[in-house]
PDB file of C-alpha atoms in Angstrom:
ATOM      1  CA  MET Q 251      46.126  36.566  36.937  1.00  0.00           C
ATOM      2  CA  ASN Q 252      44.334  33.343  36.027  1.00  0.00           C
ATOM      3  CA  LEU Q 253      40.687  33.567  35.429  1.00  0.00           C
ATOM      4  CA  PRO Q 254      38.499  30.789  36.852  1.00  0.00           C
ATOM      5  CA  SER Q 255      37.437  28.275  34.220  1.00  0.00           C
ATOM      6  CA  PRO Q 256      33.671  28.077  33.850  1.00  0.00           C
ATOM      7  CA  ALA Q 257      32.061  25.228  35.576  1.00  0.00           C
ATOM      8  CA  ASN Q 258      30.832  22.281  33.262  1.00  0.00           C
ATOM      9  CA  ASN Q 259      27.091  22.375  33.884  1.00  0.00           C
ATOM     10  CA  LYS Q 260      26.487  19.537  31.404  1.00  0.00           C
ATOM     11  CA  SER Q 261      24.685  16.716  33.005  1.00  0.00           C
ATOM     12  CA  ILE Q 262      26.031  13.191  32.702  1.00  0.00           C
ATOM     13  CA  PHE Q 263      23.491  12.263  30.025  1.00  0.00           C
ATOM     14  CA  GLN Q 264      24.677  15.002  27.792  1.00  0.00           C
ATOM     15  CA  ARG Q 265      28.367  14.430  28.360  1.00  0.00           C
ATOM     16  CA  LEU Q 266      27.915  10.703  27.560  1.00  0.00           C
ATOM     17  CA  HIS Q 267      25.707  11.437  24.598  1.00  0.00           C
ATOM     18  CA  LEU Q 268      23.078   8.920  25.984  1.00  0.00           C
ATOM     19  CA  ARG Q 269      20.152  10.946  24.667  1.00  0.00           C
ATOM     20  CA  ARG Q 270      21.467  11.046  21.187  1.00  0.00           C
ATOM     21  CA  TRP Q 271      22.383   7.336  21.292  1.00  0.00           C
ATOM     22  CA  PHE Q 272      18.982   6.541  22.654  1.00  0.00           C
ATOM     23  CA  ALA Q 273      17.046   8.502  20.033  1.00  0.00           C
ATOM     24  CA  GLN Q 274      19.223   6.886  17.262  1.00  0.00           C
ATOM     25  CA  GLY Q 275      18.775   3.429  18.609  1.00  0.00           C
ATOM     26  CA  LEU Q 276      14.906   4.169  18.875  1.00  0.00           C
ATOM     27  CA  LEU Q 277      14.839   5.421  15.215  1.00  0.00           C
ATOM     28  CA  ILE Q 278      16.540   2.298  14.026  1.00  0.00           C
ATOM     29  CA  SER Q 279      14.991  -0.531  16.341  1.00  0.00           C
ATOM     30  CA  LEU Q 280      11.347   0.868  16.346  1.00  0.00           C
ATOM     31  CA  PRO Q 281      10.650   0.386  12.630  1.00  0.00           C
ATOM     32  CA  ILE Q 282      12.462  -2.971  12.492  1.00  0.00           C
ATOM     33  CA  GLY Q 283      10.593  -4.243  15.659  1.00  0.00           C
ATOM     34  CA  LEU Q 284       7.230  -3.143  14.402  1.00  0.00           C
ATOM     35  CA  THR Q 285       7.833  -4.611  10.911  1.00  0.00           C
ATOM     36  CA  ILE Q 286       8.754  -7.956  12.582  1.00  0.00           C
ATOM     37  CA  TYR Q 287       5.745  -7.834  14.872  1.00  0.00           C
ATOM     38  CA  VAL Q 288       3.301  -7.196  11.954  1.00  0.00           C
ATOM     39  CA  VAL Q 289       4.840  -9.963   9.858  1.00  0.00           C
ATOM     40  CA  LEU Q 290       4.622 -12.413  12.740  1.00  0.00           C
ATOM     41  CA  TRP Q 291       1.185 -11.340  13.577  1.00  0.00           C
ATOM     42  CA  ILE Q 292       0.033 -11.816   9.932  1.00  0.00           C
ATOM     43  CA  GLY Q 293       1.872 -15.038   9.736  1.00  0.00           C
ATOM     44  CA  SER Q 294       0.265 -16.531  12.856  1.00  0.00           C
ATOM     45  CA  TRP Q 295      -3.188 -15.355  11.829  1.00  0.00           C
ATOM     46  CA  ILE Q 296      -2.662 -17.089   8.344  1.00  0.00           C
ATOM     47  CA  ASP Q 297      -1.169 -20.106  10.102  1.00  0.00           C
ATOM     48  CA  SER Q 298      -4.335 -20.508  12.256  1.00  0.00           C
ATOM     49  CA  PHE Q 299      -6.555 -21.123   9.255  1.00  0.00           C
ATOM     50  CA  PHE Q 300      -5.688 -24.965   9.171  1.00  0.00           C
ATOM     51  CA  ASP Q 301      -5.167 -25.508  12.831  1.00  0.00           C
ATOM     52  CA  GLY Q 302      -8.146 -27.798  13.217  1.00  0.00           C
ATOM     53  CA  PRO Q 303      -7.223 -30.173  10.155  1.00  0.00           C
ATOM     54  CA  ILE Q 304      -3.634 -30.140  10.968  1.00  0.00           C
ATOM     55  CA  HIS Q 305      -4.353 -31.173  14.535  1.00  0.00           C
ATOM     56  CA  ALA Q 306      -6.865 -33.752  13.508  1.00  0.00           C
ATOM     57  CA  ILE Q 307      -4.466 -35.348  11.015  1.00  0.00           C
ATOM     58  CA  PHE Q 308      -1.075 -34.971  12.803  1.00  0.00           C
ATOM     59  CA  HIS Q 309      -2.377 -34.843  16.536  1.00  0.00           C
ATOM     60  CA  VAL Q 310       0.078 -32.038  16.930  1.00  0.00           C
ATOM     61  CA  ASN Q 311       0.463 -28.341  15.946  1.00  0.00           C
ATOM     62  CA  ILE Q 312       3.157 -27.911  13.155  1.00  0.00           C
ATOM     63  CA  PRO Q 313       4.174 -24.122  13.039  1.00  0.00           C
ATOM     64  CA  GLY Q 314       4.262 -22.844   9.541  1.00  0.00           C
ATOM     65  CA  LEU Q 315       2.267 -25.682   7.987  1.00  0.00           C
ATOM     66  CA  GLY Q 316      -0.836 -23.600   7.974  1.00  0.00           C
ATOM     67  CA  ILE Q 317       0.846 -20.851   5.959  1.00  0.00           C
ATOM     68  CA  LEU Q 318       2.144 -23.437   3.448  1.00  0.00           C
ATOM     69  CA  LEU Q 319      -1.406 -24.989   3.125  1.00  0.00           C
ATOM     70  CA  THR Q 320      -2.809 -21.513   2.712  1.00  0.00           C
ATOM     71  CA  LEU Q 321      -0.459 -20.533  -0.042  1.00  0.00           C
ATOM     72  CA  LEU Q 322      -1.103 -23.938  -1.912  1.00  0.00           C
ATOM     73  CA  THR Q 323      -4.850 -23.334  -1.485  1.00  0.00           C
ATOM     74  CA  ILE Q 324      -4.675 -19.908  -3.187  1.00  0.00           C
ATOM     75  CA  LEU Q 325      -2.404 -21.292  -5.940  1.00  0.00           C
ATOM     76  CA  GLY Q 326      -4.974 -24.176  -6.458  1.00  0.00           C
ATOM     77  CA  VAL Q 327      -7.861 -21.638  -6.703  1.00  0.00           C
ATOM     78  CA  GLY Q 328      -5.881 -19.677  -9.321  1.00  0.00           C
ATOM     79  CA  ILE Q 329      -5.162 -22.811 -11.208  1.00  0.00           C
ATOM     80  CA  LEU Q 330      -8.866 -23.923 -11.241  1.00  0.00           C
ATOM     81  CA  ALA Q 331     -10.115 -20.358 -12.105  1.00  0.00           C
ATOM     82  CA  SER Q 332      -7.843 -20.317 -15.205  1.00  0.00           C
ATOM     83  CA  HIS Q 333      -9.068 -23.639 -16.385  1.00  0.00           C
ATOM     84  CA  VAL Q 334     -11.938 -23.754 -18.797  1.00  0.00           C
ATOM     85  CA  LEU Q 335     -13.589 -26.740 -17.311  1.00  0.00           C
ATOM     86  CA  THR Q 336     -13.719 -25.400 -13.673  1.00  0.00           C
ATOM     87  CA  ALA Q 337     -13.857 -21.660 -14.320  1.00  0.00           C
ATOM     88  CA  TRP Q 338     -17.598 -21.853 -14.434  1.00  0.00           C
ATOM     89  CA  ILE Q 339     -17.757 -22.765 -10.665  1.00  0.00           C
ATOM     90  CA  PHE Q 340     -16.343 -19.358  -9.668  1.00  0.00           C
ATOM     91  CA  ASP Q 341     -18.631 -17.671 -12.260  1.00  0.00           C
ATOM     92  CA  ARG Q 342     -21.602 -19.277 -10.628  1.00  0.00           C
ATOM     93  CA  LEU Q 343     -20.370 -18.358  -7.153  1.00  0.00           C
ATOM     94  CA  ASN Q 344     -19.867 -14.651  -8.226  1.00  0.00           C
ATOM     95  CA  ALA Q 345     -23.464 -14.707  -9.711  1.00  0.00           C
ATOM     96  CA  LEU Q 346     -24.769 -16.047  -6.352  1.00  0.00           C
ATOM     97  CA  LEU Q 347     -23.109 -13.461  -4.269  1.00  0.00           C
ATOM     98  CA  ALA Q 348     -24.317 -10.712  -6.647  1.00  0.00           C
ATOM     99  CA  ARG Q 349     -27.968 -11.675  -5.791  1.00  0.00           C
ATOM    100  CA  ILE Q 350     -27.467 -11.364  -1.944  1.00  0.00           C
ATOM    101  CA  PRO Q 351     -28.283  -7.688  -1.245  1.00  0.00           C
ATOM    102  CA  VAL Q 352     -25.909  -7.169   1.831  1.00  0.00           C
ATOM    103  CA  LEU Q 353     -23.019  -9.399   0.801  1.00  0.00           C
ATOM    104  CA  HIS Q 354     -23.049  -8.088  -2.655  1.00  0.00           C
ATOM    105  CA  SER Q 355     -21.827  -4.612  -1.491  1.00  0.00           C
ATOM    106  CA  LEU Q 356     -19.154  -5.996   0.676  1.00  0.00           C
ATOM    107  CA  TYR Q 357     -17.955  -8.659  -1.806  1.00  0.00           C
ATOM    108  CA  SER Q 358     -17.880  -6.242  -4.797  1.00  0.00           C
ATOM    109  CA  THR Q 359     -15.860  -3.585  -2.816  1.00  0.00           C
ATOM    110  CA  ILE Q 360     -13.386  -6.185  -1.709  1.00  0.00           C
ATOM    111  CA  GLN Q 361     -13.081  -7.665  -5.114  1.00  0.00           C
ATOM    112  CA  GLU Q 362     -12.690  -4.288  -6.823  1.00  0.00           C
ATOM    113  CA  THR Q 363      -9.990  -3.326  -4.266  1.00  0.00           C
ATOM    114  CA  VAL Q 364      -8.020  -6.617  -4.608  1.00  0.00           C
ATOM    115  CA  GLY Q 365      -8.257  -6.412  -8.392  1.00  0.00           C
ATOM    116  CA  LEU Q 366      -7.046  -2.698  -8.224  1.00  0.00           C
ATOM    117  CA  LEU Q 367      -3.967  -3.786  -6.192  1.00  0.00           C
ATOM    118  CA  PHE Q 368      -3.026  -7.077  -7.639  1.00  0.00           C
ATOM    119  CA  GLY Q 369      -4.956  -7.355 -11.046  1.00  0.00           C
ATOM    120  CA  GLY Q 370      -2.186  -6.238 -13.300  1.00  0.00           C
ATOM    121  CA  ASN Q 371      -1.976  -3.634 -15.880  1.00  0.00           C
ATOM    122  CA  ASP Q 372      -5.710  -3.786 -16.827  1.00  0.00           C
ATOM    123  CA  ARG Q 373      -7.065  -3.503 -13.326  1.00  0.00           C
ATOM    124  CA  GLY Q 374      -4.203  -1.841 -11.310  1.00  0.00           C
ATOM    125  CA  PHE Q 375      -2.856   1.673 -11.069  1.00  0.00           C
ATOM    126  CA  ARG Q 376      -2.174   3.009 -14.613  1.00  0.00           C
ATOM    127  CA  SER Q 377       0.278   5.833 -13.947  1.00  0.00           C
ATOM    128  CA  ALA Q 378       1.420   8.462 -11.505  1.00  0.00           C
ATOM    129  CA  VAL Q 379       0.445  12.124 -11.929  1.00  0.00           C
ATOM    130  CA  LEU Q 380       0.377  15.414 -10.222  1.00  0.00           C
ATOM    131  CA  LEU Q 381      -2.974  16.936  -9.672  1.00  0.00           C
ATOM    132  CA  ARG Q 382      -3.191  20.796  -9.746  1.00  0.00           C
ATOM    133  CA  GLN Q 383      -5.324  22.068  -7.004  1.00  0.00           C
ATOM    134  CA  GLY Q 384      -7.264  25.245  -7.009  1.00  0.00           C
ATOM    135  CA  GLY Q 385      -5.791  28.738  -5.926  1.00  0.00           C
ATOM    136  CA  ASP Q 386      -2.396  28.502  -4.273  1.00  0.00           C
ATOM    137  CA  MET Q 387      -2.691  24.989  -2.817  1.00  0.00           C
ATOM    138  CA  GLY Q 388      -0.084  23.502  -5.088  1.00  0.00           C
ATOM    139  CA  TYR Q 389      -0.056  19.907  -6.198  1.00  0.00           C
ATOM    140  CA  ILE Q 390      -1.047  16.546  -4.802  1.00  0.00           C
ATOM    141  CA  ILE Q 391       0.237  13.233  -6.062  1.00  0.00           C
ATOM    142  CA  GLY Q 392      -2.158  10.742  -7.400  1.00  0.00           C
ATOM    143  CA  LEU Q 393      -2.542   7.448  -9.280  1.00  0.00           C
ATOM    144  CA  VAL Q 394      -4.639   7.138 -12.456  1.00  0.00           C
ATOM    145  CA  THR Q 395      -7.035   4.146 -12.072  1.00  0.00           C
ATOM    146  CA  ARG Q 396      -9.279   4.723 -15.064  1.00  0.00           C
ATOM    147  CA  ASP Q 397      -8.493   6.777 -18.149  1.00  0.00           C
ATOM    148  CA  ASP Q 398     -11.812   5.936 -19.873  1.00  0.00           C
ATOM    149  CA  LEU Q 399     -15.084   6.956 -18.145  1.00  0.00           C
ATOM    150  CA  SER Q 400     -17.510   6.226 -21.015  1.00  0.00           C
ATOM    151  CA  GLU Q 401     -19.919   4.849 -18.540  1.00  0.00           C
ATOM    152  CA  LEU Q 402     -20.383   8.373 -17.161  1.00  0.00           C
ATOM    153  CA  PRO Q 403     -21.618  10.195 -20.276  1.00  0.00           C
ATOM    154  CA  HIS Q 404     -22.843  13.287 -18.535  1.00  0.00           C
ATOM    155  CA  LEU Q 405     -19.375  14.571 -17.508  1.00  0.00           C
ATOM    156  CA  PRO Q 406     -18.727  18.285 -18.894  1.00  0.00           C
ATOM    157  CA  GLU Q 407     -15.321  17.459 -20.321  1.00  0.00           C
ATOM    158  CA  ASP Q 408     -12.904  14.688 -20.816  1.00  0.00           C
ATOM    159  CA  CYS Q 409     -12.174  13.366 -17.416  1.00  0.00           C
ATOM    160  CA  ILE Q 410     -10.176  10.667 -15.778  1.00  0.00           C
ATOM    161  CA  ALA Q 411     -10.323   8.813 -12.361  1.00  0.00           C
ATOM    162  CA  VAL Q 412      -7.409   9.664 -10.026  1.00  0.00           C
ATOM    163  CA  PHE Q 413      -6.860   7.888  -6.659  1.00  0.00           C
ATOM    164  CA  ILE Q 414      -5.360  10.140  -3.963  1.00  0.00           C
ATOM    165  CA  PRO Q 415      -3.778   8.125  -1.215  1.00  0.00           C
ATOM    166  CA  MET Q 416      -3.643   9.365   2.313  1.00  0.00           C
ATOM    167  CA  SER Q 417      -0.344   9.945   4.117  1.00  0.00           C
ATOM    168  CA  TYR Q 418       0.596   7.704   7.160  1.00  0.00           C
ATOM    169  CA  GLY Q 419      -2.572   5.589   6.618  1.00  0.00           C
ATOM    170  CA  ILE Q 420      -4.361   3.076   4.510  1.00  0.00           C
ATOM    171  CA  GLY Q 421      -7.012   4.467   2.143  1.00  0.00           C
ATOM    172  CA  GLY Q 422      -7.563   7.594   0.129  1.00  0.00           C
ATOM    173  CA  PHE Q 423     -10.256   8.992  -2.097  1.00  0.00           C
ATOM    174  CA  THR Q 424     -11.039   8.963  -5.896  1.00  0.00           C
ATOM    175  CA  CYS Q 425     -11.326  12.174  -7.892  1.00  0.00           C
ATOM    176  CA  ILE Q 426     -12.917  12.644 -11.122  1.00  0.00           C
ATOM    177  CA  VAL Q 427     -10.946  15.383 -12.765  1.00  0.00           C
ATOM    178  CA  PRO Q 428     -10.509  16.986 -16.167  1.00  0.00           C
ATOM    179  CA  ARG Q 429      -7.559  15.322 -18.079  1.00  0.00           C
ATOM    180  CA  ASP Q 430      -5.715  18.622 -18.556  1.00  0.00           C
ATOM    181  CA  ARG Q 431      -5.695  19.119 -14.887  1.00  0.00           C
ATOM    182  CA  VAL Q 432      -2.971  16.544 -14.183  1.00  0.00           C
ATOM    183  CA  ILE Q 433       0.610  16.445 -15.029  1.00  0.00           C
ATOM    184  CA  PRO Q 434       1.988  13.000 -16.038  1.00  0.00           C
ATOM    185  CA  LEU Q 435       5.024  11.487 -14.178  1.00  0.00           C
ATOM    186  CA  PRO Q 436       6.268   8.958 -16.685  1.00  0.00           C
ATOM    187  CA  ASP Q 437       9.623   8.432 -14.710  1.00  0.00           C
ATOM    188  CA  LEU Q 438       7.774   7.685 -11.460  1.00  0.00           C
ATOM    189  CA  SER Q 439       6.207   4.169 -11.111  1.00  0.00           C
ATOM    190  CA  PRO Q 440       2.869   3.815  -9.388  1.00  0.00           C
ATOM    191  CA  GLN Q 441       4.524   2.014  -6.467  1.00  0.00           C
ATOM    192  CA  GLN Q 442       7.069   4.739  -6.019  1.00  0.00           C
ATOM    193  CA  ALA Q 443       4.333   7.448  -6.133  1.00  0.00           C
ATOM    194  CA  LEU Q 444       2.193   5.453  -3.641  1.00  0.00           C
ATOM    195  CA  ARG Q 445       5.142   5.097  -1.246  1.00  0.00           C
ATOM    196  CA  PHE Q 446       5.917   8.738  -1.599  1.00  0.00           C
ATOM    197  CA  ALA Q 447       2.312   9.891  -0.864  1.00  0.00           C
ATOM    198  CA  MET Q 448       1.658   7.561   2.009  1.00  0.00           C
ATOM    199  CA  ALA Q 449       5.056   8.509   3.766  1.00  0.00           C
ATOM    200  CA  GLY Q 450       4.066  12.155   3.456  1.00  0.00           C
ATOM    201  CA  GLY Q 451       6.968  12.971   1.142  1.00  0.00           C
ATOM    202  CA  VAL Q 452       9.504  11.944   3.791  1.00  0.00           C
ATOM    203  CA  GLY Q 453      12.722  10.828   2.121  1.00  0.00           C
ATOM    204  CA  GLY Q 454      11.668  11.863  -1.342  1.00  0.00           C
ATOM    205  CA  ALA Q 455      10.530   9.798  -4.313  1.00  0.00           C
ATOM    206  CA  LYS Q 456      13.740   7.820  -4.636  1.00  0.00           C
ATOM    207  CA  ASN Q 457      14.157   5.270  -7.369  1.00  0.00           C
ATOM    208  CA  ARG Q 458      15.105   2.122  -5.384  1.00  0.00           C
ATOM    209  CA  VAL Q 459      16.651   0.545  -8.570  1.00  0.00           C
ATOM    210  CA  THR Q 460      19.185   3.440  -9.499  1.00  0.00           C
ATOM    211  CA  GLY Q 461      19.335   5.153  -6.182  1.00  0.00           C
ATOM    212  CA  HIS Q 462      18.881   8.522  -7.722  1.00  0.00           C
ATOM    213  CA  PRO Q 463      15.938  10.907  -7.081  1.00  0.00           C
ATOM    214  CA  ASP Q 464      13.235  10.849  -9.675  1.00  0.00           C
ATOM    215  CA  THR Q 465      13.296  14.030 -11.717  1.00  0.00           C
ATOM    216  CA  ALA Q 466       9.607  13.441 -12.587  1.00  0.00           C
ATOM    217  CA  ALA Q 467       8.672  14.635  -8.928  1.00  0.00           C
ATOM    218  CA  THR Q 468       9.206  18.165  -9.944  1.00  0.00           C
ATOM    219  CA  PRO Q 469       6.245  19.736 -11.622  1.00  0.00           C
ATOM    220  CA  ARG Q 470       6.850  20.584 -15.267  1.00  0.00           C
ATOM    221  CA  LYS Q 471       5.532  23.855 -16.616  1.00  0.00           C
ATOM    222  CA  GLN Q 472       2.784  23.639 -19.276  1.00  0.00           C
TER     223      GLN Q 472
END
């Protein structure tokens, strides 16, 4: 006696794997699309800086010329600021902005932030560390911004400044912590640590050069 075969209750979407294919396509196309959109939005915003002069000279808008002129302007400012004969102009401009109460706070904040991100070894992130939290809270990843806090003489012990980036966002907060509370991560670059923290640890702290996971991401016992 042959038993009746069970009916196939799967919907056409399940049989054709449409849901899985759509989710896979979304995971691939959404990051690419958003990245292209942001790049184009920033590019058009920068390109609009010189819309007036370009239209006045050429009587037509030339896409991309504003970006080129902006890059050349930034390069020219850097050359002038590096020259002894013209560097005093920017020194006077900095002194003038420092005397304006409202603009001084905004200008100094932007200046320190840009210097922190693009200022090189003397002004940027020094190194990546793990910061031990109290109780059973585990560790958080941080970036050392200052290892000398001599301008704060009333600290109870030897402390350093550690920037804690926020996951899935822009920003963070700076902690003044004792030096012995942090665990150095010499095999993890500040850029990798920042990427790891801002991505919430998704994907791991993978070395983009060697393709292997950084062993420094594991806390070492002290």
